[in-house]
Amino acid sequence: QVQLLESGGDSVQIGGSLRLSCKASGYIDSDNCMGWFRQAPGEEREGVAGIYINSGETYFGDSVLGRFNISQDRAKNTVYLQMNSLKPEDTAKYYCAVDRSCGMVIVAPENVKVWGQGTLVTVVT
């Protein structure tokens, strides 16, 4: 049974940086994608970034391209989301997920196997 635990959410100033972590427990086949999503109150859940475990190929949502990066430490069973040049519209609860395809962050999370509980990021002046 796979479980995901996000951490690192905080209040941060406009233009600042923050790194989120998602630590996985249980077995995840390496032929999978680890992804980050976010959801603001009253808004639809939005794909942020994804990384294929085996290859390290990365994918980003248009709203964060060039500002965010995703990486992994396979020895620690952890994926990271590095958030830079933060804007007020980045304020949201951020969730980690496992899927067979990184298409979940580009198209829709139709085949997500497990979600984390989320961690809140608030961007302030």
GROMACS .gro file of N, CA, C and O in nm:
model
  500
    1GLN      N    1   0.084  -0.118   0.000
    1GLN     CA    2   0.000   0.000   0.000
    1GLN      C    3   0.089   0.124   0.000
    1GLN      O    4   0.177   0.138   0.085
    2VAL      N    5   0.065   0.214  -0.094
    2VAL     CA    6   0.144   0.334  -0.109
    2VAL      C    7   0.080   0.449  -0.032
    2VAL      O    8  -0.041   0.469  -0.037
    3GLN      N    9   0.165   0.524   0.037
    3GLN     CA   10   0.122   0.646   0.102
    3GLN      C   11   0.217   0.758   0.065
    3GLN      O   12   0.337   0.737   0.051
    4LEU      N   13   0.162   0.879   0.050
    4LEU     CA   14   0.240   0.997   0.015
    4LEU      C   15   0.220   1.102   0.123
    4LEU      O   16   0.108   1.127   0.166
    5LEU      N   17   0.329   1.165   0.164
    5LEU     CA   18   0.324   1.267   0.267
    5LEU      C   19   0.395   1.392   0.219
    5LEU      O   20   0.517   1.392   0.205
    6GLU      N   21   0.319   1.498   0.197
    6GLU     CA   22   0.375   1.627   0.156
    6GLU      C   23   0.419   1.706   0.278
    6GLU      O   24   0.359   1.696   0.385
    7SER      N   25   0.521   1.789   0.258
    7SER     CA   26   0.565   1.880   0.363
    7SER      C   27   0.632   2.001   0.299
    7SER      O   28   0.665   1.999   0.181
    8GLY      N   29   0.653   2.104   0.377
    8GLY     CA   30   0.723   2.223   0.332
    8GLY      C   31   0.636   2.342   0.304
    8GLY      O   32   0.688   2.451   0.278
    9GLY      N   33   0.505   2.327   0.307
    9GLY     CA   34   0.417   2.440   0.284
    9GLY      C   35   0.435   2.547   0.390
    9GLY      O   36   0.458   2.517   0.507
   10ASP      N   37   0.423   2.673   0.347
   10ASP     CA   38   0.449   2.784   0.437
   10ASP      C   39   0.394   2.912   0.376
   10ASP      O   40   0.344   2.913   0.263
   11SER      N   41   0.404   3.020   0.452
   11SER     CA   42   0.377   3.153   0.402
   11SER      C   43   0.507   3.212   0.350
   11SER      O   44   0.608   3.209   0.420
   12VAL      N   45   0.506   3.267   0.229
   12VAL     CA   46   0.627   3.317   0.166
   12VAL      C   47   0.596   3.448   0.094
   12VAL      O   48   0.485   3.469   0.046
   13GLN      N   49   0.693   3.536   0.086
   13GLN     CA   50   0.675   3.666   0.022
   13GLN      C   51   0.673   3.654  -0.130
   13GLN      O   52   0.733   3.564  -0.189
   14ILE      N   53   0.603   3.748  -0.194
   14ILE     CA   54   0.605   3.757  -0.340
   14ILE      C   55   0.749   3.763  -0.389
   14ILE      O   56   0.831   3.836  -0.335
   15GLY      N   57   0.779   3.684  -0.491
   15GLY     CA   58   0.913   3.678  -0.545
   15GLY      C   59   1.006   3.582  -0.473
   15GLY      O   60   1.118   3.559  -0.519
   16GLY      N   61   0.959   3.525  -0.363
   16GLY     CA   62   1.040   3.434  -0.285
   16GLY      C   63   1.039   3.293  -0.340
   16GLY      O   64   0.979   3.264  -0.444
   17SER      N   65   1.105   3.205  -0.266
   17SER     CA   66   1.119   3.065  -0.306
   17SER      C   67   1.078   2.973  -0.192
   17SER      O   68   1.084   3.010  -0.075
   18LEU      N   69   1.039   2.853  -0.229
   18LEU     CA   70   0.999   2.752  -0.133
   18LEU      C   71   1.018   2.615  -0.196
   18LEU      O   72   0.997   2.599  -0.317
   19ARG      N   73   1.057   2.518  -0.116
   19ARG     CA   74   1.071   2.381  -0.166
   19ARG      C   75   0.977   2.289  -0.091
   19ARG      O   76   0.982   2.279   0.032
   20LEU      N   77   0.892   2.220  -0.166
   20LEU     CA   78   0.803   2.121  -0.110
   20LEU      C   79   0.862   1.982  -0.128
   20LEU      O   80   0.934   1.955  -0.224
   21SER      N   81   0.829   1.893  -0.036
   21SER     CA   82   0.874   1.755  -0.041
   21SER      C   83   0.755   1.661  -0.039
   21SER      O   84   0.654   1.689   0.024
   22CYS      N   85   0.770   1.550  -0.108
   22CYS     CA   86   0.671   1.443  -0.105
   22CYS      C   87   0.745   1.313  -0.082
   22CYS      O   88   0.818   1.265  -0.169
   23LYS      N   89   0.727   1.256   0.036
   23LYS     CA   90   0.794   1.131   0.070
   23LYS      C   91   0.696   1.016   0.055
   23LYS      O   92   0.585   1.021   0.108
   24ALA      N   93   0.738   0.914  -0.017
   24ALA     CA   94   0.654   0.798  -0.043
   24ALA      C   95   0.693   0.682   0.045
   24ALA      O   96   0.811   0.656   0.069
   25SER      N   97   0.593   0.611   0.093
   25SER     CA   98   0.613   0.485   0.163
   25SER      C   99   0.537   0.377   0.089
   25SER      O  100   0.439   0.404   0.020
   26GLY      N  101   0.582   0.253   0.105
   26GLY     CA  102   0.526   0.145   0.026
   26GLY      C  103   0.592   0.138  -0.111
   26GLY      O  104   0.665   0.228  -0.151
   27TYR      N  105   0.565   0.031  -0.183
   27TYR     CA  106   0.631   0.008  -0.311
   27TYR      C  107   0.562   0.083  -0.424
   27TYR      O  108   0.441   0.073  -0.442
   28ILE      N  109   0.642   0.157  -0.500
   28ILE     CA  110   0.597   0.222  -0.623
   28ILE      C  111   0.684   0.170  -0.737
   28ILE      O  112   0.806   0.190  -0.736
   29ASP      N  113   0.622   0.106  -0.834
   29ASP     CA  114   0.696   0.060  -0.950
   29ASP      C  115   0.762   0.178  -1.018
   29ASP      O  116   0.701   0.285  -1.032
   30SER      N  117   0.887   0.159  -1.060
   30SER     CA  118   0.961   0.269  -1.120
   30SER      C  119   0.906   0.311  -1.256
   30SER      O  120   0.943   0.417  -1.306
   31ASP      N  121   0.819   0.231  -1.316
   31ASP     CA  122   0.751   0.270  -1.439
   31ASP      C  123   0.628   0.353  -1.406
   31ASP      O  124   0.514   0.319  -1.442
   32ASN      N  125   0.650   0.460  -1.335
   32ASN     CA  126   0.542   0.549  -1.295
   32ASN      C  127   0.591   0.693  -1.299
   32ASN      O  128   0.711   0.720  -1.310
   33CYS      N  129   0.496   0.783  -1.287
   33CYS     CA  130   0.522   0.926  -1.280
   33CYS      C  131   0.480   0.977  -1.143
   33CYS      O  132   0.374   0.940  -1.092
   34MET      N  133   0.563   1.062  -1.086
   34MET     CA  134   0.528   1.134  -0.965
   34MET      C  135   0.491   1.276  -1.004
   34MET      O  136   0.565   1.342  -1.078
   35GLY      N  137   0.379   1.324  -0.954
   35GLY     CA  138   0.331   1.455  -0.995
   35GLY      C  139   0.292   1.543  -0.879
   35GLY      O  140   0.266   1.497  -0.767
   36TRP      N  141   0.290   1.673  -0.907
   36TRP     CA  142   0.242   1.775  -0.814
   36TRP      C  143   0.121   1.845  -0.876
   36TRP      O  144   0.122   1.881  -0.994
   37PHE      N  145   0.019   1.865  -0.794
   37PHE     CA  146  -0.100   1.939  -0.830
   37PHE      C  147  -0.124   2.047  -0.726
   37PHE      O  148  -0.068   2.043  -0.617
   38ARG      N  149  -0.211   2.142  -0.760
   38ARG     CA  150  -0.250   2.242  -0.663
   38ARG      C  151  -0.397   2.277  -0.681
   38ARG      O  152  -0.453   2.263  -0.789
   39GLN      N  153  -0.457   2.323  -0.573
   39GLN     CA  154  -0.597   2.361  -0.577
   39GLN      C  155  -0.621   2.477  -0.482
   39GLN      O  156  -0.595   2.466  -0.362
   40ALA      N  157  -0.670   2.586  -0.537
   40ALA     CA  158  -0.710   2.701  -0.459
   40ALA      C  159  -0.859   2.691  -0.428
   40ALA      O  160  -0.934   2.623  -0.501
   41PRO      N  161  -0.907   2.756  -0.322
   41PRO     CA  162  -1.049   2.749  -0.288
   41PRO      C  163  -1.138   2.790  -0.405
   41PRO      O  164  -1.116   2.893  -0.468
   42GLY      N  165  -1.237   2.707  -0.435
   42GLY     CA  166  -1.330   2.735  -0.542
   42GLY      C  167  -1.277   2.709  -0.681
   42GLY      O  168  -1.348   2.735  -0.779
   43GLU      N  169  -1.155   2.658  -0.693
   43GLU     CA  170  -1.093   2.633  -0.822
   43GLU      C  171  -1.074   2.485  -0.847
   43GLU      O  172  -1.075   2.404  -0.754
   44GLU      N  173  -1.056   2.449  -0.973
   44GLU     CA  174  -1.031   2.312  -1.012
   44GLU      C  175  -0.887   2.275  -0.980
   44GLU      O  176  -0.797   2.359  -0.985
   45ARG      N  177  -0.864   2.149  -0.947
   45ARG     CA  178  -0.729   2.103  -0.923
   45ARG      C  179  -0.647   2.113  -1.052
   45ARG      O  180  -0.689   2.067  -1.158
   46GLU      N  181  -0.528   2.172  -1.041
   46GLU     CA  182  -0.445   2.205  -1.155
   46GLU      C  183  -0.313   2.128  -1.151
   46GLU      O  184  -0.247   2.123  -1.048
   47GLY      N  185  -0.275   2.070  -1.265
   47GLY     CA  186  -0.147   2.003  -1.275
   47GLY      C  187  -0.032   2.102  -1.273
   47GLY      O  188  -0.035   2.202  -1.345
   48VAL      N  189   0.069   2.076  -1.193
   48VAL     CA  190   0.183   2.166  -1.176
   48VAL      C  191   0.308   2.110  -1.241
   48VAL      O  192   0.373   2.177  -1.323
   49ALA      N  193   0.346   1.989  -1.205
   49ALA     CA  194   0.470   1.930  -1.255
   49ALA      C  195   0.466   1.779  -1.238
   49ALA      O  196   0.396   1.727  -1.151
   50GLY      N  197   0.543   1.709  -1.321
   50GLY     CA  198   0.555   1.565  -1.310
   50GLY      C  199   0.693   1.518  -1.348
   50GLY      O  200   0.763   1.586  -1.424
   51ILE      N  201   0.733   1.404  -1.296
   51ILE     CA  202   0.863   1.345  -1.327
   51ILE      C  203   0.849   1.194  -1.337
   51ILE      O  204   0.791   1.130  -1.249
   52TYR      N  205   0.902   1.136  -1.445
   52TYR     CA  206   0.906   0.992  -1.458
   52TYR      C  207   1.019   0.937  -1.371
   52TYR      O  208   1.133   0.983  -1.380
   53ILE      N  209   0.985   0.839  -1.289
   53ILE     CA  210   1.082   0.786  -1.194
   53ILE      C  211   1.204   0.727  -1.264
   53ILE      O  212   1.318   0.755  -1.227
   54ASN      N  213   1.183   0.646  -1.365
   54ASN     CA  214   1.293   0.579  -1.433
   54ASN      C  215   1.383   0.674  -1.511
   54ASN      O  216   1.506   0.668  -1.499
   55SER      N  217   1.325   0.762  -1.590
   55SER     CA  218   1.402   0.842  -1.683
   55SER      C  219   1.438   0.980  -1.630
   55SER      O  220   1.533   1.042  -1.679
   56GLY      N  221   1.361   1.032  -1.535
   56GLY     CA  222   1.382   1.168  -1.489
   56GLY      C  223   1.324   1.274  -1.580
   56GLY      O  224   1.345   1.393  -1.556
   57GLU      N  225   1.254   1.234  -1.685
   57GLU     CA  226   1.188   1.332  -1.772
   57GLU      C  227   1.086   1.412  -1.693
   57GLU      O  228   1.013   1.355  -1.612
   58THR      N  229   1.081   1.541  -1.719
   58THR     CA  230   0.995   1.631  -1.643
   58THR      C  231   0.893   1.701  -1.732
   58THR      O  232   0.917   1.723  -1.851
   59TYR      N  233   0.781   1.739  -1.671
   59TYR     CA  234   0.672   1.806  -1.740
   59TYR      C  235   0.617   1.913  -1.646
   59TYR      O  236   0.613   1.894  -1.524
   60PHE      N  237   0.574   2.026  -1.705
   60PHE     CA  238   0.528   2.138  -1.625
   60PHE      C  239   0.402   2.199  -1.683
   60PHE      O  240   0.383   2.205  -1.804
   61GLY      N  241   0.317   2.244  -1.593
   61GLY     CA  242   0.204   2.322  -1.635
   61GLY      C  243   0.248   2.459  -1.685
   61GLY      O  244   0.349   2.513  -1.640
   62ASP      N  245   0.171   2.516  -1.778
   62ASP     CA  246   0.210   2.643  -1.839
   62ASP      C  247   0.225   2.755  -1.736
   62ASP      O  248   0.308   2.844  -1.753
   63SER      N  249   0.145   2.753  -1.633
   63SER     CA  250   0.145   2.861  -1.536
   63SER      C  251   0.271   2.866  -1.450
   63SER      O  252   0.299   2.968  -1.388
   64VAL      N  253   0.347   2.757  -1.446
   64VAL     CA  254   0.467   2.752  -1.362
   64VAL      C  255   0.594   2.729  -1.442
   64VAL      O  256   0.704   2.731  -1.384
   65LEU      N  257   0.583   2.710  -1.571
   65LEU     CA  258   0.698   2.682  -1.656
   65LEU      C  259   0.801   2.795  -1.644
   65LEU      O  260   0.769   2.912  -1.659
   66GLY      N  261   0.926   2.757  -1.618
   66GLY     CA  262   1.033   2.855  -1.602
   66GLY      C  263   1.050   2.906  -1.461
   66GLY      O  264   1.152   2.970  -1.432
   67ARG      N  265   0.954   2.880  -1.374
   67ARG     CA  266   0.962   2.924  -1.236
   67ARG      C  267   0.977   2.809  -1.137
   67ARG      O  268   1.043   2.824  -1.034
   68PHE      N  269   0.914   2.696  -1.167
   68PHE     CA  270   0.918   2.580  -1.079
   68PHE      C  271   1.004   2.471  -1.140
   68PHE      O  272   1.019   2.462  -1.262
   69ASN      N  273   1.057   2.385  -1.055
   69ASN     CA  274   1.128   2.266  -1.101
   69ASN      C  275   1.090   2.148  -1.015
   69ASN      O  276   1.057   2.164  -0.897
   70ILE      N  277   1.092   2.029  -1.074
   70ILE     CA  278   1.064   1.906  -1.002
   70ILE      C  279   1.186   1.816  -1.009
   70ILE      O  280   1.254   1.809  -1.112
   71SER      N  281   1.216   1.749  -0.900
   71SER     CA  282   1.330   1.660  -0.894
   71SER      C  283   1.300   1.545  -0.799
   71SER      O  284   1.198   1.548  -0.728
   72GLN      N  285   1.387   1.446  -0.794
   72GLN     CA  286   1.364   1.333  -0.707
   72GLN      C  287   1.495   1.285  -0.646
   72GLN      O  288   1.602   1.300  -0.704
   73ASP      N  289   1.484   1.226  -0.529
   73ASP     CA  290   1.592   1.154  -0.464
   73ASP      C  291   1.540   1.012  -0.444
   73ASP      O  292   1.466   0.985  -0.349
   74ARG      N  293   1.576   0.924  -0.535
   74ARG     CA  294   1.519   0.790  -0.533
   74ARG      C  295   1.562   0.711  -0.409
   74ARG      O  296   1.486   0.628  -0.360
   75ALA      N  297   1.682   0.737  -0.358
   75ALA     CA  298   1.728   0.670  -0.238
   75ALA      C  299   1.643   0.707  -0.117
   75ALA      O  300   1.629   0.628  -0.024
   76LYS      N  301   1.587   0.828  -0.118
   76LYS     CA  302   1.503   0.874  -0.008
   76LYS      C  303   1.354   0.859  -0.038
   76LYS      O  304   1.271   0.900   0.044
   77ASN      N  305   1.321   0.803  -0.154
   77ASN     CA  306   1.181   0.786  -0.194
   77ASN      C  307   1.105   0.919  -0.186
   77ASN      O  308   0.991   0.924  -0.139
   78THR      N  309   1.170   1.023  -0.234
   78THR     CA  310   1.117   1.158  -0.217
   78THR      C  311   1.124   1.235  -0.349
   78THR      O  312   1.224   1.226  -0.421
   79VAL      N  313   1.019   1.309  -0.377
   79VAL     CA  314   1.016   1.400  -0.490
   79VAL      C  315   0.999   1.542  -0.437
   79VAL      O  316   0.931   1.563  -0.336
   80TYR      N  317   1.062   1.638  -0.503
   80TYR     CA  318   1.062   1.776  -0.459
   80TYR      C  319   0.999   1.867  -0.563
   80TYR      O  320   1.005   1.842  -0.682
   81LEU      N  321   0.942   1.975  -0.515
   81LEU     CA  322   0.895   2.082  -0.601
   81LEU      C  323   0.963   2.211  -0.556
   81LEU      O  324   0.933   2.262  -0.448
   82GLN      N  325   1.055   2.260  -0.638
   82GLN     CA  326   1.123   2.386  -0.610
   82GLN      C  327   1.043   2.498  -0.673
   82GLN      O  328   1.026   2.501  -0.795
   83MET      N  329   0.996   2.590  -0.592
   83MET     CA  330   0.909   2.698  -0.636
   83MET      C  331   0.985   2.830  -0.623
   83MET      O  332   1.027   2.868  -0.514
   84ASN      N  333   1.003   2.899  -0.735
   84ASN     CA  334   1.075   3.026  -0.738
   84ASN      C  335   0.987   3.136  -0.795
   84ASN      O  336   0.887   3.109  -0.861
   85SER      N  337   1.027   3.261  -0.772
   85SER     CA  338   0.955   3.377  -0.825
   85SER      C  339   0.806   3.366  -0.796
   85SER      O  340   0.722   3.386  -0.884
   86LEU      N  341   0.774   3.339  -0.673
   86LEU     CA  342   0.636   3.309  -0.636
   86LEU      C  343   0.545   3.431  -0.651
   86LEU      O  344   0.584   3.544  -0.622
   87LYS      N  345   0.425   3.403  -0.697
   87LYS     CA  346   0.323   3.504  -0.722
   87LYS      C  347   0.202   3.476  -0.633
   87LYS      O  348   0.182   3.363  -0.589
   88PRO      N  349   0.118   3.577  -0.609
   88PRO     CA  350  -0.002   3.553  -0.529
   88PRO      C  351  -0.090   3.441  -0.584
   88PRO      O  352  -0.151   3.367  -0.507
   89GLU      N  353  -0.096   3.427  -0.716
   89GLU     CA  354  -0.178   3.323  -0.776
   89GLU      C  355  -0.124   3.183  -0.756
   89GLU      O  356  -0.190   3.084  -0.791
   90ASP      N  357  -0.004   3.171  -0.700
   90ASP     CA  358   0.049   3.040  -0.663
   90ASP      C  359  -0.007   2.991  -0.530
   90ASP      O  360   0.018   2.876  -0.492
   91THR      N  361  -0.077   3.077  -0.460
   91THR     CA  362  -0.138   3.038  -0.332
   91THR      C  363  -0.237   2.926  -0.355
   91THR      O  364  -0.332   2.940  -0.433
   92ALA      N  365  -0.216   2.813  -0.288
   92ALA     CA  366  -0.301   2.696  -0.306
   92ALA      C  367  -0.255   2.587  -0.211
   92ALA      O  368  -0.148   2.596  -0.149
   93LYS      N  369  -0.336   2.483  -0.201
   93LYS     CA  370  -0.294   2.361  -0.136
   93LYS      C  371  -0.231   2.271  -0.242
   93LYS      O  372  -0.291   2.247  -0.346
   94TYR      N  373  -0.110   2.224  -0.215
   94TYR     CA  374  -0.034   2.146  -0.311
   94TYR      C  375  -0.037   1.998  -0.273
   94TYR      O  376  -0.012   1.961  -0.158
   95TYR      N  377  -0.065   1.914  -0.373
   95TYR     CA  378  -0.082   1.771  -0.353
   95TYR      C  379   0.018   1.693  -0.438
   95TYR      O  380   0.046   1.730  -0.552
   96CYS      N  381   0.065   1.584  -0.384
   96CYS     CA  382   0.149   1.490  -0.456
   96CYS      C  383   0.064   1.371  -0.502
   96CYS      O  384  -0.035   1.336  -0.437
   97ALA      N  385   0.103   1.308  -0.614
   97ALA     CA  386   0.026   1.197  -0.668
   97ALA      C  387   0.116   1.101  -0.745
   97ALA      O  388   0.222   1.139  -0.794
   98VAL      N  389   0.068   0.976  -0.758
   98VAL     CA  390   0.134   0.873  -0.838
   98VAL      C  391   0.042   0.832  -0.951
   98VAL      O  392  -0.076   0.806  -0.929
   99ASP      N  393   0.096   0.824  -1.072
   99ASP     CA  394   0.021   0.781  -1.189
   99ASP      C  395   0.116   0.709  -1.283
   99ASP      O  396   0.236   0.733  -1.280
  100ARG      N  397   0.061   0.623  -1.368
  100ARG     CA  398   0.144   0.554  -1.466
  100ARG      C  399   0.197   0.649  -1.573
  100ARG      O  400   0.295   0.619  -1.641
  101SER      N  401   0.132   0.764  -1.590
  101SER     CA  402   0.170   0.859  -1.694
  101SER      C  403   0.176   1.000  -1.639
  101SER      O  404   0.092   1.040  -1.559
  102CYS      N  405   0.275   1.078  -1.686
  102CYS     CA  406   0.280   1.219  -1.652
  102CYS      C  407   0.175   1.301  -1.727
  102CYS      O  408   0.162   1.421  -1.703
  103GLY      N  409   0.099   1.235  -1.813
  103GLY     CA  410  -0.015   1.302  -1.873
  103GLY      C  411  -0.113   1.353  -1.769
  103GLY      O  412  -0.193   1.442  -1.799
  104MET      N  413  -0.107   1.300  -1.649
  104MET     CA  414  -0.197   1.346  -1.544
  104MET      C  415  -0.179   1.494  -1.515
  104MET      O  416  -0.276   1.561  -1.477
  105VAL      N  417  -0.058   1.549  -1.530
  105VAL     CA  418  -0.035   1.690  -1.500
  105VAL      C  419  -0.063   1.778  -1.621
  105VAL      O  420  -0.083   1.898  -1.605
  106ILE      N  421  -0.064   1.720  -1.739
  106ILE     CA  422  -0.088   1.796  -1.862
  106ILE      C  423  -0.234   1.793  -1.902
  106ILE      O  424  -0.291   1.895  -1.943
  107VAL      N  425  -0.297   1.676  -1.891
  107VAL     CA  426  -0.434   1.657  -1.938
  107VAL      C  427  -0.531   1.650  -1.821
  107VAL      O  428  -0.608   1.743  -1.796
  108ALA      N  429  -0.529   1.538  -1.749
  108ALA     CA  430  -0.619   1.518  -1.637
  108ALA      C  431  -0.571   1.400  -1.553
  108ALA      O  432  -0.514   1.305  -1.607
  109PRO      N  433  -0.594   1.404  -1.422
  109PRO     CA  434  -0.549   1.296  -1.334
  109PRO      C  435  -0.648   1.180  -1.328
  109PRO      O  436  -0.699   1.145  -1.222
  110GLU      N  437  -0.676   1.117  -1.443
  110GLU     CA  438  -0.778   1.013  -1.452
  110GLU      C  439  -0.737   0.883  -1.387
  110GLU      O  440  -0.823   0.807  -1.342
  111ASN      N  441  -0.607   0.854  -1.383
  111ASN     CA  442  -0.560   0.725  -1.336
  111ASN      C  443  -0.470   0.736  -1.214
  111ASN      O  444  -0.385   0.649  -1.191
  112VAL      N  445  -0.487   0.840  -1.135
  112VAL     CA  446  -0.406   0.857  -1.015
  112VAL      C  447  -0.430   0.741  -0.920
  112VAL      O  448  -0.544   0.706  -0.890
  113LYS      N  449  -0.321   0.680  -0.874
  113LYS     CA  450  -0.330   0.566  -0.785
  113LYS      C  451  -0.344   0.605  -0.640
  113LYS      O  452  -0.411   0.536  -0.562
  114VAL      N  453  -0.279   0.715  -0.602
  114VAL     CA  454  -0.285   0.761  -0.465
  114VAL      C  455  -0.253   0.910  -0.460
  114VAL      O  456  -0.171   0.960  -0.537
  115TRP      N  457  -0.320   0.980  -0.370
  115TRP     CA  458  -0.296   1.121  -0.344
  115TRP      C  459  -0.238   1.140  -0.204
  115TRP      O  460  -0.271   1.065  -0.112
  116GLY      N  461  -0.155   1.241  -0.189
  116GLY     CA  462  -0.115   1.284  -0.057
  116GLY      C  463  -0.223   1.371   0.004
  116GLY      O  464  -0.326   1.401  -0.058
  117GLN      N  465  -0.201   1.414   0.127
  117GLN     CA  466  -0.301   1.492   0.199
  117GLN      C  467  -0.295   1.641   0.167
  117GLN      O  468  -0.389   1.714   0.198
  118GLY      N  469  -0.186   1.685   0.107
  118GLY     CA  470  -0.170   1.824   0.068
  118GLY      C  471  -0.095   1.906   0.170
  118GLY      O  472  -0.094   1.876   0.289
  119THR      N  473  -0.031   2.013   0.122
  119THR     CA  474   0.037   2.109   0.208
  119THR      C  475   0.010   2.249   0.154
  119THR      O  476   0.012   2.272   0.033
  120LEU      N  477  -0.017   2.343   0.243
  120LEU     CA  478  -0.064   2.475   0.204
  120LEU      C  479   0.051   2.571   0.181
  120LEU      O  480   0.141   2.585   0.264
  121VAL      N  481   0.045   2.641   0.066
  121VAL     CA  482   0.139   2.746   0.032
  121VAL      C  483   0.062   2.877   0.020
  121VAL      O  484  -0.036   2.884  -0.055
  122THR      N  485   0.106   2.979   0.092
  122THR     CA  486   0.043   3.110   0.086
  122THR      C  487   0.148   3.213   0.050
  122THR      O  488   0.249   3.226   0.119
  123VAL      N  489   0.125   3.287  -0.058
  123VAL     CA  490   0.218   3.390  -0.104
  123VAL      C  491   0.162   3.525  -0.064
  123VAL      O  492   0.051   3.562  -0.102
  124VAL      N  493   0.241   3.601   0.012
  124VAL     CA  494   0.195   3.726   0.071
  124VAL      C  495   0.289   3.841   0.034
  124VAL      O  496   0.403   3.820  -0.008
  125THR      N  497   0.239   3.964   0.053
  125THR     CA  498   0.320   4.084   0.030
  125THR      C  499   0.404   4.114   0.151
  125THR      O  500   0.377   4.071   0.262
   0.00000   0.00000   0.00000
